[in-house]
Amino acid sequence: MRYLVVIEAGGYMVARLLLETREMVGEFDAAVEEVGSMTAGLVPVVGALGPEWDVALGGHSAEERASAMVYTLDI
């Protein structure tokens, strides 16, 4: 399992690919076609405010984390 978190960062939307342990393994522009392909048909959980996200999203504000879209990828 992996997570794809789409979150605002400095006025831009980025997609962060994280392992099940929430270790980040990649970050890219959320507007790229691959993000749409990976999330097609998936319903995101809105918000990443729980303590399990503190390290992975520590550089983001509470507002950014509250509006983050978290997709669970079965890969």
PDB file of C-alpha atoms in Angstrom:
ATOM      1  CA  MET A   1       0.000   0.000   0.000  1.00  0.00           C
ATOM      2  CA  ARG A   2       1.103   3.550  -0.769  1.00  0.00           C
ATOM      3  CA  TYR A   3      -0.368   6.982  -0.148  1.00  0.00           C
ATOM      4  CA  LEU A   4      -0.589   9.834  -2.608  1.00  0.00           C
ATOM      5  CA  VAL A   5      -1.144  13.136  -0.849  1.00  0.00           C
ATOM      6  CA  VAL A   6      -2.164  16.113  -2.951  1.00  0.00           C
ATOM      7  CA  ILE A   7      -1.437  19.239  -0.918  1.00  0.00           C
ATOM      8  CA  GLU A   8      -0.736  22.931  -1.417  1.00  0.00           C
ATOM      9  CA  ALA A   9       2.877  23.973  -0.981  1.00  0.00           C
ATOM     10  CA  GLY A  10       3.842  27.605  -1.476  1.00  0.00           C
ATOM     11  CA  GLY A  11       0.854  28.346  -3.687  1.00  0.00           C
ATOM     12  CA  TYR A  12       1.266  25.235  -5.863  1.00  0.00           C
ATOM     13  CA  MET A  13      -0.384  21.855  -5.645  1.00  0.00           C
ATOM     14  CA  VAL A  14       2.094  19.032  -5.206  1.00  0.00           C
ATOM     15  CA  ALA A  15       1.629  15.291  -5.033  1.00  0.00           C
ATOM     16  CA  ARG A  16       3.688  13.388  -2.504  1.00  0.00           C
ATOM     17  CA  LEU A  17       4.052   9.644  -2.842  1.00  0.00           C
ATOM     18  CA  LEU A  18       4.542   7.946   0.507  1.00  0.00           C
ATOM     19  CA  LEU A  19       5.152   4.399   1.658  1.00  0.00           C
ATOM     20  CA  GLU A  20       2.800   2.719   4.109  1.00  0.00           C
ATOM     21  CA  THR A  21       5.182   3.949   6.836  1.00  0.00           C
ATOM     22  CA  ARG A  22       4.537   7.486   5.511  1.00  0.00           C
ATOM     23  CA  GLU A  23       8.122   7.862   4.362  1.00  0.00           C
ATOM     24  CA  MET A  24       8.149  10.109   1.292  1.00  0.00           C
ATOM     25  CA  VAL A  25       9.583   8.483  -1.826  1.00  0.00           C
ATOM     26  CA  GLY A  26       8.639  11.107  -4.393  1.00  0.00           C
ATOM     27  CA  GLU A  27       7.203  14.565  -4.946  1.00  0.00           C
ATOM     28  CA  PHE A  28       5.978  16.105  -8.170  1.00  0.00           C
ATOM     29  CA  ASP A  29       3.575  18.666  -9.629  1.00  0.00           C
ATOM     30  CA  ALA A  30       0.015  17.524  -8.919  1.00  0.00           C
ATOM     31  CA  ALA A  31      -1.084  18.662 -12.389  1.00  0.00           C
ATOM     32  CA  VAL A  32       0.867  15.973 -14.245  1.00  0.00           C
ATOM     33  CA  GLU A  33      -1.108  13.330 -16.110  1.00  0.00           C
ATOM     34  CA  GLU A  34       0.264  10.510 -13.963  1.00  0.00           C
ATOM     35  CA  VAL A  35      -1.528  11.846 -10.876  1.00  0.00           C
ATOM     36  CA  GLY A  36      -4.828  11.586 -12.716  1.00  0.00           C
ATOM     37  CA  SER A  37      -3.981   8.068 -13.829  1.00  0.00           C
ATOM     38  CA  MET A  38      -3.031   6.933 -10.322  1.00  0.00           C
ATOM     39  CA  THR A  39      -6.148   8.406  -8.716  1.00  0.00           C
ATOM     40  CA  ALA A  40      -8.752   7.562 -11.374  1.00  0.00           C
ATOM     41  CA  GLY A  41     -11.778   6.033  -9.686  1.00  0.00           C
ATOM     42  CA  LEU A  42     -10.429   6.587  -6.169  1.00  0.00           C
ATOM     43  CA  VAL A  43     -12.152   8.718  -3.550  1.00  0.00           C
ATOM     44  CA  PRO A  44      -9.720  10.668  -1.376  1.00  0.00           C
ATOM     45  CA  VAL A  45      -9.915  11.235   2.334  1.00  0.00           C
ATOM     46  CA  VAL A  46      -9.873  14.996   2.859  1.00  0.00           C
ATOM     47  CA  GLY A  47      -7.496  16.112   5.558  1.00  0.00           C
ATOM     48  CA  ALA A  48      -4.227  14.831   6.968  1.00  0.00           C
ATOM     49  CA  LEU A  49      -4.305  16.272  10.477  1.00  0.00           C
ATOM     50  CA  GLY A  50      -3.713  13.116  12.494  1.00  0.00           C
ATOM     51  CA  PRO A  51      -0.448  12.505  14.332  1.00  0.00           C
ATOM     52  CA  GLU A  52       0.492   9.796  11.802  1.00  0.00           C
ATOM     53  CA  TRP A  53       1.051  12.604   9.251  1.00  0.00           C
ATOM     54  CA  ASP A  54       3.112  14.909  11.513  1.00  0.00           C
ATOM     55  CA  VAL A  55       6.528  13.868  10.211  1.00  0.00           C
ATOM     56  CA  ALA A  56       5.595  13.431   6.550  1.00  0.00           C
ATOM     57  CA  LEU A  57       3.748  16.750   6.336  1.00  0.00           C
ATOM     58  CA  GLY A  58       5.534  18.652   9.095  1.00  0.00           C
ATOM     59  CA  GLY A  59       6.450  21.566   6.832  1.00  0.00           C
ATOM     60  CA  HIS A  60       2.820  22.284   5.974  1.00  0.00           C
ATOM     61  CA  SER A  61       0.410  24.535   7.829  1.00  0.00           C
ATOM     62  CA  ALA A  62      -2.657  23.182   9.593  1.00  0.00           C
ATOM     63  CA  GLU A  63      -4.792  24.781   6.856  1.00  0.00           C
ATOM     64  CA  GLU A  64      -2.827  23.025   4.094  1.00  0.00           C
ATOM     65  CA  ARG A  65      -3.040  19.713   5.918  1.00  0.00           C
ATOM     66  CA  ALA A  66      -6.781  20.129   6.539  1.00  0.00           C
ATOM     67  CA  SER A  67      -7.460  20.530   2.821  1.00  0.00           C
ATOM     68  CA  ALA A  68      -5.027  17.824   1.663  1.00  0.00           C
ATOM     69  CA  MET A  69      -6.468  14.991  -0.398  1.00  0.00           C
ATOM     70  CA  VAL A  70      -5.131  11.603   0.675  1.00  0.00           C
ATOM     71  CA  TYR A  71      -5.449   8.716  -1.771  1.00  0.00           C
ATOM     72  CA  THR A  72      -4.689   5.143  -0.758  1.00  0.00           C
ATOM     73  CA  LEU A  73      -3.035   3.231  -3.609  1.00  0.00           C
ATOM     74  CA  ASP A  74      -3.099  -0.552  -3.584  1.00  0.00           C
ATOM     75  CA  ILE A  75       0.383  -1.093  -4.984  1.00  0.00           C
TER      76      ILE A  75
END
